[in-house]
Amino acid sequence: MSSRINNINLYIKSVIFLCIFFLGLSATVDSFGQKINTDSIQKARKEFAEASRIARQKSVDSAREVRLRYADSLKSARKKVTDSLATIRKYKESKKYKDSLSRARAAKIDSARIVRAQFFDSVKAVRQQAIDSMNLARKRNTDSIRSIQKARADSLASIRNYRESKRYKDSVAFVRQSKLDSTRAARKAENEILVAERKRVLDSAASVRQAFNDSLKAERTKVADSIKLVRKARADSLTKMKENREKLTKSREKLSLEKKELAFQLKIKKKREVFSNEKMLKKKWSVPRKIIQNTYTRYNYYFNADRKMDEALDNMQRMRKENYDSLLALFPFDPDRDSTALAPDMDSIIQKASVGIQIHDPRTKWADDLYLLLGQAYYYKGNYDQATTAFKYIISLNQQRKAKELKEMAAKKKKSVKKDYSIVEPDEDKFLDFLKHESANNEAILWLARTFTESHKEKDAESILDLISTDKNMPEELHGRLALERAYLNISQGRSDLATGQLSVVAAEKSLPEWLRLRASYLNGQLLYNQGKYNEAATQFQEAIDLHPKIEMDFYARRNLAYSLMEQGGNQETATASLRHMLNDGKYLPYHEQVYYVLGRLSANSGDYKDAVTYLKKSVEGAKTTRRQKAISFASLGNVYY
């Protein structure tokens, strides 16, 4: 069939080729026979179409015939396969096939059973043979062991009988005694040799050691003397260099101060040429002059100098960075260390006060206030001699005024008046007394005591304070200030046990500035805590908290309050309640790491190590934890784990 289709395709291709050939041939015919050529082309096309149709019909018919033949052959092949499968199925279902299959299976099972029985019989025979041989070998071994044991028992019995005999015991006793005697003699001889050798070695070592120590001591003495000489020479040279350097520094400072003083004196001198308060004493001290001089002095120079002093003190407190872990200073300014920070402001105050004193009548009421500002400015500059002079001058002015008043009173009464030896101005409660000018005498006495304390003249300061406390005119409102100066004196002398009582008075005195009461309460709590008075320390820290300090001091006061409550044996919940409150307050957010650290320490001290570890880990993992706090927290965490 496929060959026939190939022949048809070949025939069609040849016809198409002939058509194309004739078409190309007709295209070359001359233009004059165009019509004839067109007719022949049309005829050829018709013939080609007819031939193509006939060829296509033949191809279709032949293909149909081939398809029919293929279907018939496929049908006959399928019928043969179906018949053969039916025959096989019928044979398998027949009794003959089933019987032959049963016989084959039975024969196979019988042969397998015979083989298995033969195998088991052979195995059983081999096992029986092995058991018999093992029993025989075991019997032989047992017999030999029994004979050996019997021979050993007989020999042991003979040995035991010999050892139990008197002859053996006598020989053993003799051998032991002879051995002990020889050993004792040998040990004695060896010990004598060792003692003699040891004594010789010790004597030689002692002599060698003594000689070595003597030589070493001599050498050390020589080296020490040389080092001492070198150190002394070096110390002398360093001391000399230091003295020269200090002299040079002091000379430069003195020269600078002299220049400033000279410039200031020149400036004052120019004003003195115009104004002189000594000349003013010659003028009559009339009422209009009193009013004018007091008003100008108060609201011009004193007002400006006092406002400058307040600003300087505010700046001093604002700029100071406190370390609340160590003992807090009673005053926020140390002239010996921080005088340069306020030197420009103090120079300005000194200038204003000096000019105010020079150009106004010395009989004005505000002269002592100007001298007080002058002394305070010199104190803050660290110039204690000038400050002492200013404060003493105020006291002397007051004494002169008192003497003058007594003299005038005696002249009026025309008889002697009892002299008043009091140096303190009494507090006279009279009507409209608040409008009266207050003397700076009492303030000057207290500042003089503080100046003596700061300049390490503690005996002078103590004498002044004792004199004030025993004065009959001592006003009630001065007790707080007196306690303040006594506390400062005791702290300077290291007598913290005496200072605590005075600080309690200062903290309770409402007439004093709040910042001073706050510092006194906190410092008193620290001193009492160091002395082991935890209950009183907790009271002082609570008073500091009640005065509403700044957030940093507030945190440290609450922390120390918790420590004090824990040390006195209180409940941990009570001790840490204030700290837990801080964790819930947003303003204490920068201190949360330290709060966690304190809670961890308190938990560790109370034996609650689980909470201690939790709190200390929070302290370490805080976002705002500093390196110092992180190191402290890690160290505490290590102690807890240890």
XYZ file of C-alpha atoms in Angstrom:
642
model
C 0.000 0.000 0.000
C 2.813 2.439 0.842
C 4.535 1.701 -2.517
C 1.326 2.492 -4.327
C 1.009 5.821 -2.518
C 4.628 6.615 -3.422
C 3.893 5.889 -7.114
C 0.899 8.212 -7.034
C 2.962 10.994 -5.467
C 5.692 10.500 -8.091
C 3.083 10.691 -10.837
C 1.636 13.917 -9.446
C 5.100 15.478 -9.176
C 5.908 14.569 -12.809
C 2.647 16.071 -13.996
C 3.315 19.279 -12.041
C 6.819 19.441 -13.494
C 5.469 19.056 -17.039
C 2.926 21.793 -16.422
C 5.565 24.150 -15.143
C 7.757 23.270 -18.110
C 5.005 23.952 -20.604
C 4.142 27.206 -18.869
C 7.742 28.359 -19.110
C 7.897 27.269 -22.697
C 4.750 29.156 -23.585
C 6.188 32.311 -21.983
C 8.946 32.362 -24.598
C 6.530 32.382 -27.550
C 6.528 35.479 -29.704
C 4.062 38.247 -28.835
C 2.435 37.853 -32.189
C 1.049 34.370 -31.271
C -0.248 35.575 -27.889
C -3.870 34.663 -28.524
C -3.013 31.197 -29.756
C -0.752 30.727 -26.803
C -3.511 31.829 -24.391
C -5.932 29.268 -25.806
C -3.373 26.512 -25.621
C -2.612 27.472 -22.017
C -6.256 27.349 -21.047
C -6.624 23.953 -22.758
C -3.512 22.690 -21.005
C -4.846 23.959 -17.694
C -8.127 22.110 -18.214
C -6.304 18.936 -19.159
C -4.036 19.318 -16.110
C -7.009 19.865 -13.802
C -8.801 16.808 -15.205
C -5.665 14.689 -14.887
C -5.168 15.919 -11.327
C -8.774 15.071 -10.413
C -8.479 11.578 -11.918
C -5.154 10.993 -10.129
C -6.617 12.242 -6.807
C -9.658 9.957 -7.242
C -7.394 7.005 -7.961
C -5.286 7.831 -4.880
C -8.380 8.044 -2.641
C -9.778 4.775 -3.994
C -6.473 2.967 -3.541
C -6.121 4.337 0.012
C -9.659 3.174 0.889
C -8.916 -0.273 -0.513
C -5.661 -0.475 1.489
C -7.474 0.619 4.692
C -10.125 -2.085 4.206
C -7.494 -4.762 3.686
C -5.601 -3.651 6.839
C -8.774 -3.707 8.928
C -9.636 -7.215 7.750
C -6.140 -8.527 8.523
C -6.175 -6.870 11.982
C -9.595 -8.379 12.741
C -8.455 -11.867 11.766
C -5.268 -11.522 13.904
C -7.316 -10.383 16.927
C -9.698 -13.343 16.460
C -6.740 -15.741 16.447
C -5.355 -14.232 19.715
C -8.783 -14.378 21.384
C -9.257 -18.008 20.348
C -5.783 -18.988 21.672
C -6.409 -17.222 25.021
C -9.792 -18.930 25.355
C -8.153 -22.285 24.671
C -5.478 -21.632 27.354
C -8.111 -20.474 29.883
C -10.226 -23.530 29.171
C -7.168 -25.788 29.669
C -6.323 -24.132 33.003
C -9.910 -24.623 34.166
C -9.890 -28.288 33.191
C -9.509 -31.100 35.791
C -6.446 -32.497 34.034
C -4.471 -29.233 34.532
C -5.544 -28.925 38.163
C -4.639 -32.553 38.946
C -1.187 -32.231 37.348
C -0.578 -28.991 39.296
C -1.608 -30.655 42.597
C 0.651 -33.639 41.908
C 3.613 -31.331 41.146
C 3.071 -29.317 44.348
C 2.740 -32.472 46.490
C 5.920 -33.931 44.985
C 7.785 -30.679 45.709
C 6.566 -30.567 49.334
C 7.499 -34.235 49.912
C 11.002 -33.736 48.553
C 11.501 -30.639 50.754
C 10.277 -32.552 53.827
C 12.676 -35.417 53.126
C 15.621 -33.001 52.717
C 14.711 -31.151 55.966
C 14.453 -34.455 57.898
C 17.837 -35.560 56.600
C 19.370 -32.179 57.623
C 17.917 -32.302 61.149
C 19.087 -35.894 61.629
C 22.640 -34.976 60.638
C 22.631 -31.921 62.936
C 21.336 -34.015 65.830
C 24.044 -36.608 65.265
C 26.770 -33.927 65.232
C 25.395 -32.355 68.428
C 25.238 -35.702 70.217
C 28.814 -36.441 69.203
C 29.968 -33.009 70.550
C 28.094 -33.510 73.844
C 29.637 -36.918 74.341
C 33.162 -35.610 73.699
C 32.606 -32.667 76.091
C 31.310 -34.944 78.839
C 34.326 -37.190 78.439
C 36.749 -34.227 78.575
C 34.940 -32.739 81.615
C 35.158 -36.089 83.447
C 38.886 -36.342 82.754
C 39.428 -32.726 83.918
C 37.407 -33.260 87.096
C 39.377 -36.376 87.967
C 42.721 -34.581 87.500
C 41.543 -31.584 89.601
C 40.408 -33.883 92.387
C 43.764 -35.635 92.456
C 45.620 -32.269 92.521
C 43.382 -30.925 95.310
C 43.900 -34.071 97.358
C 47.687 -33.811 96.981
C 47.568 -30.086 97.956
C 45.362 -30.787 100.968
C 47.752 -33.480 102.124
C 50.783 -31.160 101.771
C 48.960 -28.286 103.574
C 48.013 -30.643 106.380
C 51.617 -31.746 106.795
C 52.781 -28.080 106.736
C 50.107 -27.128 109.292
C 51.167 -29.984 111.535
C 54.797 -28.850 111.275
C 53.947 -25.202 112.079
C 51.931 -26.302 115.088
C 54.859 -28.279 116.418
C 57.128 -26.897 119.204
C 60.247 -27.218 117.098
C 58.905 -24.807 114.420
C 57.796 -22.271 117.017
C 61.177 -22.305 118.759
C 63.074 -21.837 115.485
C 60.774 -18.967 114.402
C 61.144 -17.210 117.767
C 64.915 -17.537 117.605
C 65.094 -16.186 114.036
C 62.798 -13.244 114.882
C 64.794 -12.312 117.964
C 68.116 -12.484 116.120
C 66.659 -10.413 113.264
C 65.315 -7.781 115.681
C 68.636 -7.560 117.486
C 70.598 -7.140 114.260
C 68.094 -4.576 112.927
C 68.193 -2.587 116.176
C 71.975 -2.543 116.180
C 72.152 -1.505 112.511
C 69.522 1.239 113.043
C 71.379 2.582 116.072
C 74.656 2.741 114.192
C 72.971 4.414 111.209
C 71.227 6.977 113.446
C 74.511 7.866 115.122
C 76.090 8.394 111.710
C 73.106 10.508 110.525
C 73.158 12.655 113.684
C 76.845 13.311 113.325
C 76.496 14.128 109.598
C 73.462 16.331 110.201
C 75.273 18.246 112.924
C 78.245 18.769 110.669
C 76.034 19.953 107.780
C 74.041 22.289 110.039
C 77.183 23.775 111.527
C 78.689 24.365 108.100
C 75.389 25.771 106.737
C 75.060 28.076 109.754
C 78.571 29.377 109.291
C 78.017 29.860 105.544
C 74.627 31.535 106.172
C 76.122 33.814 108.795
C 78.915 34.813 106.466
C 76.433 35.370 103.607
C 74.069 37.389 105.818
C 76.920 39.527 107.083
C 78.127 40.239 103.559
C 74.546 40.806 102.322
C 73.792 43.126 105.226
C 76.924 45.092 104.558
C 76.096 45.314 100.854
C 72.477 46.296 101.577
C 73.609 48.939 104.017
C 75.984 50.275 101.415
C 73.302 50.292 98.685
C 70.681 51.769 101.041
C 73.067 54.519 102.089
C 73.868 55.308 98.479
C 70.151 55.252 97.522
C 69.345 57.431 100.520
C 71.986 59.909 99.473
C 70.718 59.901 95.884
C 67.102 60.283 97.024
C 68.024 63.047 99.429
C 69.940 64.860 96.729
C 67.068 64.378 94.280
C 64.473 65.411 96.861
C 66.523 68.463 97.734
C 66.847 69.383 94.079
C 63.133 68.767 93.436
C 62.204 70.725 96.550
C 64.453 73.535 95.485
C 63.003 73.480 91.975
C 59.469 73.396 93.401
C 60.244 76.268 95.757
C 61.755 78.245 92.925
C 58.747 77.481 90.747
C 56.346 78.430 93.545
C 58.308 81.588 94.228
C 58.194 82.440 90.540
C 54.450 81.702 90.403
C 53.810 83.706 93.562
C 55.924 86.565 92.294
C 53.999 86.566 89.038
C 50.679 86.384 90.863
C 51.808 89.088 93.255
C 52.924 91.247 90.359
C 49.596 90.672 88.614
C 47.659 91.441 91.796
C 49.781 94.508 92.392
C 49.041 95.690 88.882
C 45.316 95.092 89.353
C 45.408 96.680 92.799
C 47.358 99.624 91.472
C 44.889 100.087 88.640
C 41.999 99.769 91.075
C 43.636 102.171 93.537
C 44.247 104.654 90.752
C 40.593 104.403 89.791
C 39.518 104.822 93.406
C 41.986 107.650 93.848
C 40.421 109.529 90.989
C 37.037 109.197 92.638
C 38.511 110.104 96.005
C 39.834 113.306 94.522
C 36.226 114.239 93.865
C 34.584 112.521 96.856
C 36.000 111.905 100.309
C 33.854 110.453 103.088
C 36.181 111.925 105.729
C 35.237 115.395 104.584
C 31.597 114.346 104.774
C 31.938 113.815 108.531
C 32.331 117.553 108.922
C 28.913 118.101 107.405
C 25.847 118.178 109.613
C 24.021 114.834 109.804
C 20.594 116.332 109.252
C 17.394 114.439 108.472
C 17.373 115.322 104.746
C 21.021 114.284 104.487
C 20.263 110.994 106.285
C 17.451 110.212 103.868
C 19.497 111.114 100.784
C 22.654 109.229 101.834
C 20.776 106.113 103.016
C 18.649 106.025 99.861
C 21.568 106.499 97.455
C 23.735 103.977 99.295
C 21.001 101.343 99.452
C 19.489 101.577 95.991
C 22.661 102.330 94.056
C 25.871 100.603 95.123
C 24.511 98.183 97.744
C 21.618 97.075 95.529
C 23.912 96.385 92.538
C 26.574 94.644 94.629
C 23.986 92.511 96.469
C 22.286 91.500 93.221
C 25.695 90.605 91.736
C 26.426 88.444 94.803
C 23.067 86.633 94.481
C 23.710 85.955 90.786
C 27.213 84.655 91.540
C 25.886 82.312 94.270
C 23.121 81.041 91.965
C 25.690 80.364 89.222
C 27.896 78.635 91.768
C 25.109 76.213 92.763
C 23.988 75.677 89.176
C 27.470 74.947 87.791
C 28.612 72.628 90.589
C 28.541 68.902 89.796
C 27.988 66.906 92.962
C 29.090 63.343 93.678
C 26.316 61.986 95.880
C 28.094 58.647 96.411
C 30.694 60.355 98.607
C 30.142 62.672 101.567
C 28.359 65.807 100.399
C 29.977 69.137 101.272
C 27.880 71.350 103.539
C 28.472 74.350 101.279
C 28.563 74.015 97.485
C 31.691 76.150 97.147
C 35.241 75.672 98.428
C 37.283 78.897 98.190
C 40.570 76.980 98.371
C 39.671 75.026 95.226
C 37.078 76.989 93.264
C 38.000 80.613 93.912
C 39.110 81.242 90.319
C 35.621 80.396 89.005
C 34.046 83.373 90.805
C 37.026 85.725 90.817
C 35.626 88.096 88.110
C 32.260 88.422 89.880
C 33.907 88.900 93.269
C 36.237 91.593 91.872
C 33.198 93.419 90.532
C 31.465 93.198 93.936
C 34.615 94.406 95.720
C 34.823 97.364 93.351
C 31.158 98.323 93.783
C 31.276 97.961 97.582
C 34.567 99.875 97.888
C 33.353 102.750 95.747
C 30.053 102.827 97.651
C 31.946 103.078 100.942
C 34.276 105.791 99.666
C 31.811 108.164 98.044
C 29.040 108.023 100.659
C 28.843 109.353 104.189
C 30.300 106.781 106.631
C 27.402 107.477 109.011
C 24.913 105.863 106.617
C 23.057 102.758 107.863
C 24.148 100.685 104.858
C 27.906 101.062 105.405
C 28.095 97.842 107.447
C 26.121 95.994 104.726
C 28.662 97.139 102.128
C 31.508 95.966 104.376
C 29.692 92.628 104.784
C 29.506 92.195 100.993
C 33.167 93.205 100.790
C 34.156 90.550 103.350
C 32.037 87.866 101.645
C 33.644 88.655 98.279
C 37.136 88.381 99.779
C 36.087 85.082 101.435
C 34.917 83.563 98.149
C 38.182 84.693 96.519
C 40.141 82.837 99.205
C 41.625 86.051 100.635
C 40.829 85.244 104.258
C 42.945 88.034 105.783
C 41.034 90.767 103.940
C 37.726 89.031 104.718
C 38.623 88.844 108.428
C 39.525 92.535 108.441
C 36.203 93.496 106.852
C 34.130 91.417 109.301
C 36.096 92.686 112.313
C 35.600 96.252 111.131
C 31.807 95.752 111.103
C 31.958 94.431 114.682
C 34.148 97.363 115.769
C 31.732 99.844 114.138
C 28.893 98.314 116.134
C 30.913 98.485 119.361
C 31.787 102.132 118.676
C 28.121 102.903 118.064
C 27.152 101.192 121.329
C 29.836 103.083 123.255
C 28.645 106.368 121.761
C 25.014 105.597 122.665
C 26.016 104.709 126.245
C 28.011 107.925 126.500
C 25.086 109.996 125.266
C 22.739 108.167 127.651
C 25.090 108.823 130.581
C 25.295 112.494 129.617
C 21.513 112.787 129.598
C 21.102 111.017 132.956
C 24.202 112.726 134.375
C 25.377 109.484 135.940
C 27.397 106.458 134.908
C 25.652 103.741 132.905
C 26.578 100.077 133.211
C 28.778 99.074 130.299
C 27.358 96.455 127.923
C 29.931 93.773 127.013
C 27.641 91.967 124.588
C 28.821 91.702 120.971
C 25.502 90.414 119.634
C 22.701 92.692 118.535
C 19.454 91.749 120.342
C 16.235 91.086 118.474
C 13.828 93.775 119.674
C 10.253 93.032 118.625
C 8.675 96.455 118.334
C 5.829 97.889 116.343
C 6.795 98.463 112.678
C 10.129 96.791 113.434
C 10.115 95.151 109.990
C 10.604 98.620 108.458
C 13.724 99.232 110.512
C 17.184 98.609 109.072
C 18.797 95.492 110.525
C 22.422 95.707 111.552
C 24.931 93.412 109.807
C 26.771 92.860 113.116
C 25.398 89.367 113.873
C 25.904 88.263 110.279
C 29.491 89.559 110.357
C 30.248 87.577 113.554
C 29.008 84.334 111.976
C 30.928 84.998 108.759
C 34.039 85.725 110.824
C 33.687 82.310 112.495
C 33.292 80.628 109.097
C 36.363 82.474 107.776
C 38.434 81.270 110.738
C 37.198 77.704 110.106
C 38.080 77.869 106.415
C 41.541 79.328 107.136
C 42.244 76.450 109.605
C 42.016 78.669 112.695
C 39.554 76.360 114.404
C 40.307 77.566 117.941
C 39.466 81.166 117.045
C 36.275 80.024 115.326
C 35.276 77.912 118.333
C 35.935 80.824 120.699
C 33.678 83.113 118.672
C 30.877 80.541 118.515
C 31.115 79.876 122.270
C 31.022 83.625 122.893
C 27.875 83.989 120.774
C 26.102 81.023 122.389
C 26.681 82.425 125.907
C 25.776 85.995 125.003
C 22.739 87.282 126.886
C 21.475 89.125 123.815
C 21.555 85.990 121.656
C 18.364 86.193 119.509
C 16.200 83.117 118.942
C 16.388 83.349 115.168
C 20.185 83.044 115.295
C 20.199 79.485 116.704
C 19.915 77.921 113.238
C 22.855 79.933 111.874
C 24.893 79.174 114.985
C 24.197 75.447 114.554
C 25.236 75.728 110.892
C 28.626 77.244 111.737
C 29.192 74.744 114.564
C 28.376 71.859 112.237
C 30.814 73.216 109.625
C 33.514 73.575 112.292
C 32.982 70.022 113.602
C 33.029 68.563 110.070
C 36.266 70.433 109.315
C 37.810 68.946 112.475
C 36.555 65.428 111.633
C 34.125 65.294 114.569
C 31.163 63.946 112.639
C 29.495 62.558 115.787
C 29.126 66.123 117.107
C 28.141 67.531 113.719
C 25.059 65.305 113.311
C 23.119 66.997 116.113
C 23.902 70.462 114.739
C 22.902 69.407 111.206
C 19.538 68.210 112.507
C 18.932 71.705 113.910
C 19.933 73.263 110.574
C 17.600 70.963 108.623
C 14.677 71.859 110.899
C 15.328 75.632 110.830
C 12.790 77.062 108.352
C 14.378 80.527 108.326
C 17.432 79.149 106.493
C 17.502 78.762 102.680
C 15.889 75.567 101.449
C 18.982 74.479 99.487
C 21.052 74.723 102.684
C 18.511 72.693 104.702
C 18.456 70.117 101.910
C 22.236 69.702 101.883
C 22.301 69.532 105.693
C 19.644 66.762 105.761
C 21.404 64.682 103.089
C 24.863 65.123 104.676
C 23.457 64.314 108.121
C 21.930 61.106 106.729
C 25.290 60.093 105.252
C 27.137 60.743 108.532
C 24.554 58.848 110.599
C 24.650 55.915 108.142
C 28.451 55.721 108.432
C 28.093 55.723 112.241
C 25.668 52.765 112.090
C 22.632 54.813 113.206
C 20.445 53.540 110.383
C 17.079 54.537 111.861
C 18.132 58.175 112.317
C 19.803 58.153 108.885
C 16.557 56.971 107.279
C 14.719 59.846 108.998
C 17.202 62.395 107.619
C 17.016 60.995 104.071
C 13.212 61.105 104.262
C 13.410 64.765 105.361
C 15.628 65.482 102.361
C 13.049 63.849 100.058
C 10.245 65.878 101.676
C 12.100 69.094 100.767
C 11.614 68.186 97.050
C 15.240 68.237 95.842
C 16.396 68.064 92.249
C 15.940 64.730 90.533
C 19.553 63.580 90.975
C 19.654 64.203 94.731
C 16.120 62.826 95.013
C 17.243 59.523 93.465
C 20.290 59.183 95.726
C 18.241 60.117 98.809
C 15.677 57.409 97.989
C 18.459 54.906 97.345
C 20.191 55.665 100.646
C 16.807 55.555 102.407
C 16.316 52.004 101.096
C 19.811 50.997 102.257
C 19.171 52.457 105.726
C 15.826 50.674 106.111
C 17.422 47.366 105.082
C 20.367 47.799 107.449
C 18.094 48.496 110.419
C 16.357 45.148 109.787
C 13.144 46.404 108.233
C 10.929 44.655 105.719
C 12.349 44.546 102.201
C 9.036 45.609 100.650
C 9.015 48.721 102.841
C 12.644 49.445 101.996
C 12.193 49.090 98.247
C 8.735 50.677 97.936
C 10.223 54.074 97.113
C 12.560 52.548 94.512
C 9.736 50.613 92.849
C 7.767 53.847 92.686
C 10.670 55.384 90.743
C 10.420 52.631 88.104
C 6.819 53.672 87.413
C 7.629 57.385 87.209
C 8.843 58.632 83.839
C 11.011 61.415 85.239
C 13.331 58.804 86.803
C 13.903 57.035 83.461
C 17.642 58.006 83.263
C 18.160 56.332 86.665
C 16.320 53.042 86.017
C 19.602 51.142 85.542
C 20.856 52.347 88.927
C 17.477 51.572 90.521
C 17.680 48.000 89.197
C 21.234 47.769 90.549
C 20.130 48.912 94.023
C 17.165 46.497 93.983
C 19.550 43.696 92.979
C 21.926 44.523 95.821
C 19.089 44.644 98.337
C 17.669 41.330 97.077
C 21.114 39.698 97.315
C 21.581 40.995 100.872
C 18.209 39.530 101.873
C 19.068 36.131 100.299
C 16.689 36.399 97.328
C 19.311 35.550 94.692
C 16.830 34.850 91.898
C 15.391 38.385 92.019
C 18.912 39.751 92.513
C 20.094 38.157 89.255
C 16.979 39.422 87.430
C 17.439 43.010 88.622
C 21.191 43.074 87.949
C 20.675 41.721 84.412
C 18.148 44.496 83.764
C 20.705 47.002 85.047
C 23.336 45.671 82.625
C 20.996 45.440 79.629
C 19.557 48.953 80.017
C 19.815 51.224 76.975
C 21.220 54.132 79.004
C 23.632 52.154 81.175
C 27.026 53.842 81.438
C 30.284 51.904 81.301
C 30.904 52.553 84.989
C 27.430 51.367 86.001
C 27.711 48.337 83.711
C 31.044 47.357 85.303
C 29.601 47.750 88.822
C 26.506 45.710 87.906
C 28.625 42.943 86.328
C 30.816 42.799 89.449
C 27.757 42.498 91.703
C 26.275 39.856 89.399
C 29.513 37.879 89.633
C 29.413 38.089 93.426
C 25.843 36.757 93.423
C 26.776 33.832 91.167
C 29.883 33.127 93.236
